């Protein structure tokens, strides 16, 4: 048997790219590749890229530049660019980066084996189609690799919302939901390989409406079907849009024990004027009332969000409305960004705020969010939580995992066999709250 070729994948961007990178590794497994954790000994280096903000794209180009030495040392090395930058700027990458052998978009990566074969013949390959054949179906029977007790599972992809700042509808295409039975099959397969927690992924995951046994199913119905899989202990989903937070999904948060009390519900701004200019089609008040209903169903739920500061025309008053909304919600987790102009999106054409204003607002916003997150985390001290053990910690007998609320928890138990504990749920009494994690002891 010939020695396997080595594949190094670097993943940028969102969780869906993490999922896609695993699928790409599986696809190339059929061409004789095994994954390696370092680029040094790789026969193929693949960048799975993100186009969401300018900074993310710059990072890809600077990392690509650094590959020149690898290619010089190993002329046979193949270099590929996948993901959302590939989709948005594929032809340009081919033109500007002669050392790139292949470019593949997020909807055509199931064709990687044939693209790779072409590059072996010395032909550069570009595929950024939105093909009619379904990548999930093509890759369905490829052996899956066990990667620990938690896994991502893409159930919905693409977006039809067209927020004025966002590239996703262009890079990922129109909103598509996978059929229920395929998702359940993939979930059972993951559980057979030791997975205990599944995070359902979609750019608009709560708009899920995949074909089920009797017409289209909602995300809530899918969650209830997953709830019946023995051995699956935890279900999460991300990312949701406020407008698609349906009654049955809110209700599931109150009744489905496997559905974790954590909800990522981005609002972006607290100003109605800016929300309108962003094409978000909800008001700040709609969002606040929604949060109230979700908390009525599941009082301890941890709310997480995304914010953009310095969107075109944002005044100090608009910005203060965002701060007020944050104070009203009390976030346990949050991601915040300076608005970044993205070519081809409507907001890129508008008059832009100066950088200093964006920087200063981001600083204030992040200070408030950090204070809230710390408060929410500190309140866990003295409480008992369930922790899914994922790995060993740095200290002897120390184990690390996540609570229901997605807080990282360091669990001390000098007698524990950490290897045996991985994948187990532990009852833990929280005894301390640090900068980025909690600590606790086994109950
Ligand atoms: N589908 C998800 C998130 C998509 S992108 C949703 O609808 O919420 C993840 C986050 O990146 C967004 O929530 C937004 O806060 C941020 N983002 C997207 N485009 C951006 C841009 N042009 N500049 C700055 N942040 C942006
Ligand atoms: Fe982008 Fe999310 Fe808006 Fe879709 S809903 S356009 S993915 S921010
Ligand atoms: Fe980035 Fe594409 Fe995800 S632009 S955030 S990798 S959908």
Short mmCIF file of C-alpha atoms and ligand atoms in Angstrom, two decimals:
data_model
loop_
_atom_site.label_atom_id
_atom_site.label_comp_id
_atom_site.label_asym_id
_atom_site.label_seq_id
_atom_site.Cartn_x
_atom_site.Cartn_y
_atom_site.Cartn_z
CA UNK A 1 0.00 0.00 0.00
CA UNK A 2 1.31 3.44 -0.82
CA UNK A 3 2.00 5.78 2.11
CA UNK A 4 -0.87 8.17 2.69
CA UNK A 5 -0.47 11.77 1.63
CA UNK A 6 -0.84 14.36 4.33
CA UNK A 7 -3.46 17.06 4.43
CA UNK A 8 -3.24 20.16 6.60
CA UNK A 9 -6.43 22.24 6.89
CA UNK A 10 -6.53 25.66 8.50
CA UNK A 11 -10.04 26.81 9.37
CA UNK A 12 -11.08 30.45 9.64
CA UNK A 13 -14.51 31.92 10.48
CA UNK A 14 -17.64 30.33 11.85
CA UNK A 15 -18.60 26.87 13.14
CA UNK A 16 -19.99 25.95 9.76
CA UNK A 17 -16.49 26.19 8.38
CA UNK A 18 -15.34 23.81 11.14
CA UNK A 19 -18.00 21.35 10.02
CA UNK A 20 -17.07 21.85 6.35
CA UNK A 21 -13.37 21.29 7.07
CA UNK A 22 -14.19 17.90 8.58
CA UNK A 23 -16.22 17.01 5.50
CA UNK A 24 -13.39 18.13 3.20
CA UNK A 25 -10.95 15.92 5.11
CA UNK A 26 -13.38 13.02 4.66
CA UNK A 27 -13.76 13.75 0.94
CA UNK A 28 -9.99 13.80 0.43
CA UNK A 29 -9.65 10.65 2.56
CA UNK A 30 -10.91 8.87 -0.57
CA UNK A 31 -7.94 10.29 -2.50
CA UNK A 32 -5.48 8.80 -0.01
CA UNK A 33 -5.07 11.76 2.35
CA UNK A 34 -4.84 11.66 6.14
CA UNK A 35 -4.95 14.79 8.24
CA UNK A 36 -1.88 16.24 9.89
CA UNK A 37 -1.76 18.92 12.59
CA UNK A 38 1.23 20.82 11.15
CA UNK A 39 1.80 22.30 7.70
CA UNK A 40 5.49 21.25 7.70
CA UNK A 41 5.01 17.70 6.45
CA UNK A 42 1.84 18.30 4.41
CA UNK A 43 1.39 17.29 0.77
CA UNK A 44 -1.63 19.54 0.56
CA UNK A 45 -2.45 22.69 2.50
CA UNK A 46 -6.04 23.84 2.42
CA UNK A 47 -7.27 27.16 3.83
CA UNK A 48 -10.98 27.14 4.63
CA UNK A 49 -11.60 30.86 4.64
CA UNK A 50 -13.99 33.53 5.96
CA UNK A 51 -15.16 36.68 4.16
CA UNK A 52 -17.29 38.25 6.87
CA UNK A 53 -15.01 41.21 7.72
CA UNK A 54 -12.09 42.81 5.92
CA UNK A 55 -9.70 41.79 8.69
CA UNK A 56 -10.61 38.11 8.25
CA UNK A 57 -9.82 38.32 4.54
CA UNK A 58 -6.51 40.13 5.08
CA UNK A 59 -5.46 37.34 7.41
CA UNK A 60 -6.03 34.75 4.68
CA UNK A 61 -3.89 36.67 2.18
CA UNK A 62 -1.07 37.21 4.65
CA UNK A 63 -1.12 33.51 5.62
CA UNK A 64 -1.10 32.59 1.92
CA UNK A 65 1.95 34.80 1.41
CA UNK A 66 3.77 32.85 4.09
CA UNK A 67 3.22 29.58 2.24
CA UNK A 68 5.73 30.61 -0.44
CA UNK A 69 8.59 29.08 1.57
CA UNK A 70 6.72 25.79 1.91
CA UNK A 71 6.09 25.63 -1.82
CA UNK A 72 9.71 26.55 -2.57
CA UNK A 73 10.93 23.74 -0.30
CA UNK A 74 8.44 21.21 -1.72
CA UNK A 75 7.36 21.94 -5.30
CA UNK A 76 4.89 19.02 -5.22
CA UNK A 77 2.95 20.63 -2.39
CA UNK A 78 -0.62 21.48 -3.41
CA UNK A 79 -2.21 24.64 -2.05
CA UNK A 80 -5.98 25.06 -1.99
CA UNK A 81 -8.33 27.86 -0.93
CA UNK A 82 -11.85 26.88 0.13
CA UNK A 83 -14.71 28.62 1.92
CA UNK A 84 -16.24 32.06 1.65
CA UNK A 85 -13.21 34.01 0.33
CA UNK A 86 -12.85 31.34 -2.36
CA UNK A 87 -16.50 31.92 -3.28
CA UNK A 88 -16.28 35.71 -3.29
CA UNK A 89 -12.82 36.21 -4.80
CA UNK A 90 -11.89 32.86 -6.35
CA UNK A 91 -10.98 34.09 -9.82
CA UNK A 92 -8.96 36.93 -8.37
CA UNK A 93 -7.06 34.55 -6.07
CA UNK A 94 -6.17 32.44 -9.10
CA UNK A 95 -4.92 35.54 -10.90
CA UNK A 96 -2.99 37.10 -8.03
CA UNK A 97 -1.61 33.98 -6.32
CA UNK A 98 0.11 31.74 -8.89
CA UNK A 99 1.10 29.23 -6.22
CA UNK A 100 -2.55 28.41 -5.46
CA UNK A 101 -3.44 25.14 -7.21
CA UNK A 102 -7.11 24.95 -6.47
CA UNK A 103 -10.03 27.10 -5.37
CA UNK A 104 -13.29 25.56 -4.20
CA UNK A 105 -16.44 27.26 -2.92
CA UNK A 106 -18.55 26.20 0.09
CA UNK A 107 -21.18 24.50 -2.08
CA UNK A 108 -18.85 22.47 -4.31
CA UNK A 109 -16.29 20.94 -1.95
CA UNK A 110 -17.66 17.43 -2.49
CA UNK A 111 -15.89 17.71 -5.85
CA UNK A 112 -12.50 18.07 -4.14
CA UNK A 113 -11.28 14.58 -5.14
CA UNK A 114 -11.62 15.34 -8.86
CA UNK A 115 -10.19 18.85 -8.44
CA UNK A 116 -7.23 17.41 -6.55
CA UNK A 117 -6.68 14.81 -9.29
CA UNK A 118 -6.55 17.63 -11.84
CA UNK A 119 -3.91 19.49 -9.86
CA UNK A 120 -1.81 16.30 -9.78
CA UNK A 121 -1.78 16.52 -13.58
CA UNK A 122 -0.48 20.07 -13.28
CA UNK A 123 -3.78 21.78 -14.06
CA UNK A 124 -5.02 24.55 -11.76
CA UNK A 125 -8.65 24.04 -10.76
CA UNK A 126 -11.42 26.50 -9.83
CA UNK A 127 -14.94 25.49 -8.79
CA UNK A 128 -17.22 28.06 -7.23
CA UNK A 129 -20.50 26.73 -8.61
CA UNK A 130 -23.72 26.36 -6.69
CA UNK A 131 -24.25 22.86 -8.12
CA UNK A 132 -27.56 21.04 -8.31
CA UNK A 133 -26.00 17.87 -6.84
CA UNK A 134 -26.12 17.90 -3.07
CA UNK A 135 -22.74 17.88 -1.32
CA UNK A 136 -24.24 16.34 1.82
CA UNK A 137 -25.63 13.45 -0.21
CA UNK A 138 -22.35 12.88 -2.06
CA UNK A 139 -20.39 12.73 1.20
CA UNK A 140 -23.03 10.78 3.09
CA UNK A 141 -21.27 7.43 3.01
CA UNK A 142 -17.72 8.61 3.63
CA UNK A 143 -16.34 7.21 6.88
CA UNK A 144 -16.55 9.74 9.69
CA UNK A 145 -13.69 10.43 12.05
CA UNK A 146 -14.38 10.55 15.81
CA UNK A 147 -13.22 13.88 17.20
CA UNK A 148 -14.42 13.84 20.78
CA UNK A 149 -17.73 14.00 22.65
CA UNK A 150 -19.09 17.13 20.94
CA UNK A 151 -19.88 17.63 17.26
CA UNK A 152 -21.37 20.13 14.85
CA UNK A 153 -24.08 19.08 12.42
CA UNK A 154 -25.13 21.41 9.61
CA UNK A 155 -28.92 21.29 9.13
CA UNK A 156 -29.51 24.49 7.19
CA UNK A 157 -27.27 26.59 5.03
CA UNK A 158 -27.36 29.94 3.28
CA UNK A 159 -29.48 32.98 3.97
CA UNK A 160 -32.27 34.96 2.30
CA UNK A 161 -32.32 37.81 4.81
CA UNK A 162 -29.84 40.15 3.12
CA UNK A 163 -28.88 42.30 6.08
CA UNK A 164 -27.31 45.37 4.50
CA UNK A 165 -23.84 44.69 5.95
CA UNK A 166 -23.51 40.95 5.35
CA UNK A 167 -21.80 38.80 2.71
CA UNK A 168 -23.31 35.46 3.76
CA UNK A 169 -26.22 35.45 1.26
CA UNK A 170 -23.64 35.92 -1.51
CA UNK A 171 -20.98 33.46 -0.31
CA UNK A 172 -23.28 30.70 0.94
CA UNK A 173 -26.21 31.25 -1.38
CA UNK A 174 -29.94 30.89 -0.80
CA UNK A 175 -31.37 29.30 2.32
CA UNK A 176 -31.60 25.50 2.07
CA UNK A 177 -32.69 22.97 4.74
CA UNK A 178 -31.53 19.35 4.76
CA UNK A 179 -34.17 16.61 5.00
CA UNK A 180 -35.04 15.39 8.50
CA UNK A 181 -34.13 11.73 7.92
CA UNK A 182 -30.60 12.57 6.70
CA UNK A 183 -29.98 14.67 9.80
CA UNK A 184 -31.24 11.95 12.13
CA UNK A 185 -29.06 9.41 10.33
CA UNK A 186 -25.99 11.63 10.71
CA UNK A 187 -26.83 12.27 14.38
CA UNK A 188 -27.17 8.53 15.13
CA UNK A 189 -23.88 7.93 13.35
CA UNK A 190 -22.18 10.59 15.50
CA UNK A 191 -23.64 9.12 18.69
CA UNK A 192 -22.37 5.65 17.69
CA UNK A 193 -18.91 7.18 17.50
CA UNK A 194 -19.11 8.53 21.05
CA UNK A 195 -20.61 11.97 20.50
CA UNK A 196 -22.79 13.12 23.42
CA UNK A 197 -23.54 16.70 22.41
CA UNK A 198 -24.62 17.92 18.98
CA UNK A 199 -24.79 21.56 17.93
CA UNK A 200 -27.12 22.03 14.98
CA UNK A 201 -25.72 24.61 12.61
CA UNK A 202 -27.22 27.01 10.13
CA UNK A 203 -26.65 30.63 9.17
CA UNK A 204 -30.33 30.95 10.01
CA UNK A 205 -30.82 27.74 11.89
CA UNK A 206 -34.18 28.62 13.43
CA UNK A 207 -35.61 29.18 9.95
CA UNK A 208 -35.05 25.44 9.39
CA UNK A 209 -37.87 23.83 7.42
CA UNK A 210 -36.54 20.51 6.14
CA UNK A 211 -38.64 17.83 4.50
CA UNK A 212 -39.98 15.40 7.09
CA UNK A 213 -42.31 12.42 7.08
CA UNK A 214 -45.38 14.65 6.71
CA UNK A 215 -44.35 17.88 5.06
CA UNK A 216 -41.77 20.36 6.28
CA UNK A 217 -40.60 20.17 9.88
CA UNK A 218 -39.67 23.11 12.08
CA UNK A 219 -36.42 23.22 14.04
CA UNK A 220 -38.35 22.49 17.24
CA UNK A 221 -39.81 19.32 15.75
CA UNK A 222 -36.36 18.24 14.61
CA UNK A 223 -35.04 18.83 18.14
CA UNK A 224 -37.80 16.68 19.62
CA UNK A 225 -36.88 13.86 17.20
CA UNK A 226 -33.20 14.16 18.18
CA UNK A 227 -34.28 14.09 21.82
CA UNK A 228 -35.33 10.47 21.29
CA UNK A 229 -31.85 9.27 20.29
CA UNK A 230 -30.43 7.18 23.16
CA UNK A 231 -26.92 8.21 24.10
CA UNK A 232 -27.33 11.76 22.84
CA UNK A 233 -27.33 13.89 25.98
CA UNK A 234 -27.25 17.46 24.79
CA UNK A 235 -28.62 19.48 21.89
CA UNK A 236 -27.69 23.06 20.95
CA UNK A 237 -28.31 25.16 17.86
CA UNK A 238 -26.79 28.29 16.33
CA UNK A 239 -27.22 30.94 14.86
CA UNK A 240 -30.76 32.23 15.18
CA UNK A 241 -32.50 35.29 13.79
CA UNK A 242 -35.02 37.06 16.09
CA UNK A 243 -37.72 36.97 13.39
CA UNK A 244 -37.66 33.17 13.16
CA UNK A 245 -37.91 32.47 16.89
CA UNK A 246 -41.17 30.52 16.63
CA UNK A 247 -43.52 29.59 19.49
CA UNK A 248 -42.72 25.87 19.31
CA UNK A 249 -38.99 26.59 19.61
CA UNK A 250 -39.51 28.82 22.64
CA UNK A 251 -41.68 26.12 24.16
CA UNK A 252 -39.02 23.46 23.48
CA UNK A 253 -36.63 25.51 25.61
CA UNK A 254 -39.04 25.10 28.48
CA UNK A 255 -39.72 21.37 28.07
CA UNK A 256 -36.96 19.52 26.23
CA UNK A 257 -34.43 18.38 28.86
CA UNK A 258 -31.70 17.70 26.29
CA UNK A 259 -31.99 21.20 24.80
CA UNK A 260 -29.37 23.27 26.62
CA UNK A 261 -30.27 26.60 28.28
CA UNK A 262 -28.16 28.75 25.99
CA UNK A 263 -29.38 30.88 23.09
CA UNK A 264 -27.30 32.88 20.65
CA UNK A 265 -29.68 35.53 19.36
CA UNK A 266 -27.86 38.38 17.59
CA UNK A 267 -29.55 41.79 17.55
CA UNK A 268 -26.71 43.90 16.04
CA UNK A 269 -28.07 47.28 17.25
CA UNK A 270 -30.49 48.75 19.79
CA UNK A 271 -31.56 51.65 17.57
CA UNK A 272 -34.69 51.19 15.46
CA UNK A 273 -33.40 53.66 12.90
CA UNK A 274 -30.18 51.68 12.44
CA UNK A 275 -31.96 48.31 12.55
CA UNK A 276 -34.10 49.55 9.69
CA UNK A 277 -31.07 50.73 7.72
CA UNK A 278 -29.52 47.31 8.38
CA UNK A 279 -32.62 45.65 6.90
CA UNK A 280 -33.07 43.59 10.07
CA UNK A 281 -36.90 43.87 9.96
CA UNK A 282 -37.36 43.89 13.73
CA UNK A 283 -37.26 46.66 16.31
CA UNK A 284 -35.34 46.83 19.58
CA UNK A 285 -38.62 46.43 21.43
CA UNK A 286 -39.56 43.32 19.40
CA UNK A 287 -36.27 41.82 20.50
CA UNK A 288 -36.73 42.72 24.17
CA UNK A 289 -40.24 41.25 24.24
CA UNK A 290 -38.93 38.11 22.59
CA UNK A 291 -36.23 37.75 25.24
CA UNK A 292 -38.93 38.12 27.90
CA UNK A 293 -40.95 35.28 26.38
CA UNK A 294 -37.90 33.04 26.11
CA UNK A 295 -36.99 33.72 29.74
CA UNK A 296 -40.57 33.02 30.80
CA UNK A 297 -40.22 29.57 29.18
CA UNK A 298 -36.72 28.92 30.57
CA UNK A 299 -35.80 31.40 33.33
CA UNK A 300 -32.14 30.35 33.67
CA UNK A 301 -31.34 30.52 29.94
CA UNK A 302 -28.06 32.26 29.10
CA UNK A 303 -28.46 34.78 26.30
CA UNK A 304 -25.67 35.50 23.86
CA UNK A 305 -25.57 38.07 21.07
CA UNK A 306 -23.70 39.80 18.24
CA UNK A 307 -23.28 43.57 17.88
CA UNK A 308 -22.00 45.84 15.16
CA UNK A 309 -20.85 49.35 16.09
CA UNK A 310 -20.21 52.21 13.67
CA UNK A 311 -22.68 51.14 11.01
CA UNK A 312 -23.16 53.99 8.46
CA UNK A 313 -25.19 56.90 9.94
CA UNK A 314 -24.96 55.57 13.52
CA UNK A 315 -25.09 58.61 15.83
CA UNK A 316 -24.04 58.80 19.47
CA UNK A 317 -27.74 58.58 20.35
CA UNK A 318 -28.20 55.42 18.27
CA UNK A 319 -25.18 53.92 19.95
CA UNK A 320 -26.52 54.76 23.41
CA UNK A 321 -29.72 52.93 22.52
CA UNK A 322 -27.58 49.86 21.86
CA UNK A 323 -25.99 50.23 25.30
CA UNK A 324 -29.47 50.58 26.83
CA UNK A 325 -30.64 47.40 25.11
CA UNK A 326 -27.58 45.55 26.41
CA UNK A 327 -28.32 46.75 29.95
CA UNK A 328 -31.92 45.57 29.62
CA UNK A 329 -30.98 42.09 28.38
CA UNK A 330 -27.93 41.23 30.51
CA UNK A 331 -25.88 39.04 28.18
CA UNK A 332 -23.93 36.03 29.40
CA UNK A 333 -21.85 35.91 26.23
CA UNK A 334 -21.39 38.30 23.29
CA UNK A 335 -19.44 39.00 20.13
CA UNK A 336 -18.97 42.55 18.93
CA UNK A 337 -17.40 44.07 15.88
CA UNK A 338 -16.66 47.38 14.21
CA UNK A 339 -18.66 47.66 11.03
CA UNK A 340 -16.49 46.54 8.12
CA UNK A 341 -17.43 47.55 4.56
CA UNK A 342 -17.96 44.49 2.39
CA UNK A 343 -17.81 44.85 -1.39
CA UNK A 344 -21.14 44.15 -3.06
CA UNK A 345 -23.30 44.73 0.02
CA UNK A 346 -25.71 47.72 0.11
CA UNK A 347 -24.16 49.40 3.18
CA UNK A 348 -20.74 49.53 1.53
CA UNK A 349 -22.06 52.24 -0.82
CA UNK A 350 -23.10 54.55 2.04
CA UNK A 351 -21.15 57.28 3.76
CA UNK A 352 -18.88 55.71 6.36
CA UNK A 353 -18.08 56.74 9.93
CA UNK A 354 -14.48 57.59 10.78
CA UNK A 355 -12.40 54.82 12.31
CA UNK A 356 -11.75 56.61 15.62
CA UNK A 357 -15.47 56.84 16.37
CA UNK A 358 -15.93 53.13 15.70
CA UNK A 359 -12.94 52.25 17.87
CA UNK A 360 -14.14 54.35 20.77
CA UNK A 361 -17.68 52.93 20.61
CA UNK A 362 -16.44 49.38 20.40
CA UNK A 363 -14.33 49.98 23.48
CA UNK A 364 -17.30 51.26 25.49
CA UNK A 365 -19.59 48.51 24.27
CA UNK A 366 -17.09 45.78 25.07
CA UNK A 367 -16.45 47.20 28.55
CA UNK A 368 -20.17 46.96 29.32
CA UNK A 369 -20.49 43.47 27.83
CA UNK A 370 -17.42 42.21 29.71
CA UNK A 371 -18.85 43.50 32.98
CA UNK A 372 -22.16 41.73 32.31
CA UNK A 373 -20.57 38.48 31.23
CA UNK A 374 -18.44 38.46 34.36
CA UNK A 375 -21.49 39.11 36.55
CA UNK A 376 -23.45 36.28 34.92
CA UNK A 377 -20.47 33.94 35.30
CA UNK A 378 -19.82 34.94 38.93
CA UNK A 379 -23.43 34.16 39.80
CA UNK A 380 -22.69 30.50 39.02
CA UNK A 381 -20.51 30.18 42.12
CA UNK A 382 -22.19 27.93 44.71
CA UNK A 383 -24.47 26.35 42.11
CA UNK A 384 -24.44 22.76 40.88
CA UNK A 385 -24.07 22.31 37.14
CA UNK A 386 -23.67 19.42 34.75
CA UNK A 387 -20.33 19.34 32.90
CA UNK A 388 -19.64 17.34 29.77
CA UNK A 389 -15.97 16.38 30.16
CA UNK A 390 -14.03 17.07 26.95
CA UNK A 391 -10.34 16.80 27.87
CA UNK A 392 -7.76 16.74 30.63
CA UNK A 393 -6.56 20.01 32.16
CA UNK A 394 -3.02 21.15 32.93
CA UNK A 395 -3.00 20.00 36.57
CA UNK A 396 -2.94 16.32 37.61
CA UNK A 397 -6.46 14.88 37.76
CA UNK A 398 -7.93 18.07 36.34
CA UNK A 399 -10.69 17.76 33.77
CA UNK A 400 -12.12 20.41 31.48
CA UNK A 401 -15.57 20.57 29.99
CA UNK A 402 -18.58 22.81 29.40
CA UNK A 403 -21.59 23.43 31.59
CA UNK A 404 -25.15 23.53 30.25
CA UNK A 405 -24.64 27.29 29.89
CA UNK A 406 -21.51 26.79 27.76
CA UNK A 407 -19.17 28.08 30.46
CA UNK A 408 -15.79 26.33 30.43
CA UNK A 409 -15.40 24.52 33.77
CA UNK A 410 -12.19 23.16 35.31
CA UNK A 411 -13.04 20.23 37.53
CA UNK A 412 -10.61 19.11 40.21
CA UNK A 413 -10.45 15.47 41.26
CA UNK A 414 -7.00 14.09 42.03
CA UNK A 415 -8.29 10.50 41.96
CA UNK A 416 -10.14 10.71 38.69
CA UNK A 417 -9.14 8.71 35.66
CA UNK A 418 -9.44 11.57 33.21
CA UNK A 419 -9.42 9.35 30.12
CA UNK A 420 -12.37 7.39 31.47
CA UNK A 421 -14.19 10.63 32.28
CA UNK A 422 -14.01 12.09 28.76
CA UNK A 423 -17.47 12.03 27.27
CA UNK A 424 -19.14 11.64 30.67
CA UNK A 425 -21.51 14.09 32.28
CA UNK A 426 -20.39 15.09 35.77
CA UNK A 427 -22.34 16.86 38.51
CA UNK A 428 -20.11 19.68 39.64
CA UNK A 429 -20.35 22.22 42.47
CA UNK A 430 -18.96 25.54 41.20
CA UNK A 431 -16.45 26.96 43.66
CA UNK A 432 -14.67 29.71 41.73
CA UNK A 433 -15.03 32.12 38.81
CA UNK A 434 -11.90 33.17 36.88
CA UNK A 435 -11.23 35.37 33.86
CA UNK A 436 -12.48 32.98 31.22
CA UNK A 437 -13.70 29.94 33.08
CA UNK A 438 -15.26 28.50 36.19
CA UNK A 439 -13.73 25.99 38.56
CA UNK A 440 -15.48 23.35 40.61
CA UNK A 441 -15.41 20.02 42.40
CA UNK A 442 -17.21 16.76 41.70
CA UNK A 443 -20.38 16.31 43.71
N1 LIG B 1 -26.34 34.41 10.63
C1 LIG B 1 -25.95 35.03 11.78
C2 LIG B 1 -24.54 35.58 11.82
C3 LIG B 1 -23.78 35.81 10.57
S1 LIG B 1 -22.22 36.54 10.64
C4 LIG B 1 -26.95 36.11 12.10
O1 LIG B 1 -27.79 36.44 11.33
O2 LIG B 1 -26.88 36.64 13.18
C5 LIG B 1 -21.77 36.69 12.32
C6 LIG B 1 -21.75 38.08 12.83
O3 LIG B 1 -20.78 38.84 12.17
C7 LIG B 1 -23.03 38.85 12.63
O4 LIG B 1 -23.99 38.56 13.58
C8 LIG B 1 -22.56 40.28 12.72
O5 LIG B 1 -22.59 40.74 14.04
C9 LIG B 1 -21.12 40.19 12.24
N2 LIG B 1 -20.96 40.81 10.92
C10 LIG B 1 -21.50 40.40 9.75
N3 LIG B 1 -21.15 41.25 8.76
C11 LIG B 1 -20.36 42.21 9.32
C12 LIG B 1 -19.71 43.37 8.81
N4 LIG B 1 -19.81 43.72 7.54
N5 LIG B 1 -18.99 44.13 9.68
C13 LIG B 1 -18.91 43.79 10.99
N6 LIG B 1 -19.52 42.71 11.50
C14 LIG B 1 -20.24 41.92 10.69
FE1 LIG B 2 -26.00 37.74 7.42
FE2 LIG B 2 -27.29 36.66 9.44
FE3 LIG B 2 -28.27 38.79 8.23
FE4 LIG B 2 -28.26 36.43 6.99
S1 LIG B 2 -29.44 37.00 8.84
S2 LIG B 2 -27.70 38.38 6.07
S3 LIG B 2 -26.35 35.57 7.74
S4 LIG B 2 -26.37 38.67 9.45
FE1 LIG B 3 -17.27 33.61 7.51
FE2 LIG B 3 -18.51 32.35 5.61
FE3 LIG B 3 -18.90 31.68 8.12
S1 LIG B 3 -18.07 34.49 5.64
S2 LIG B 3 -18.66 33.61 9.19
S3 LIG B 3 -17.01 31.49 7.02
S4 LIG B 3 -20.42 31.73 6.51
#
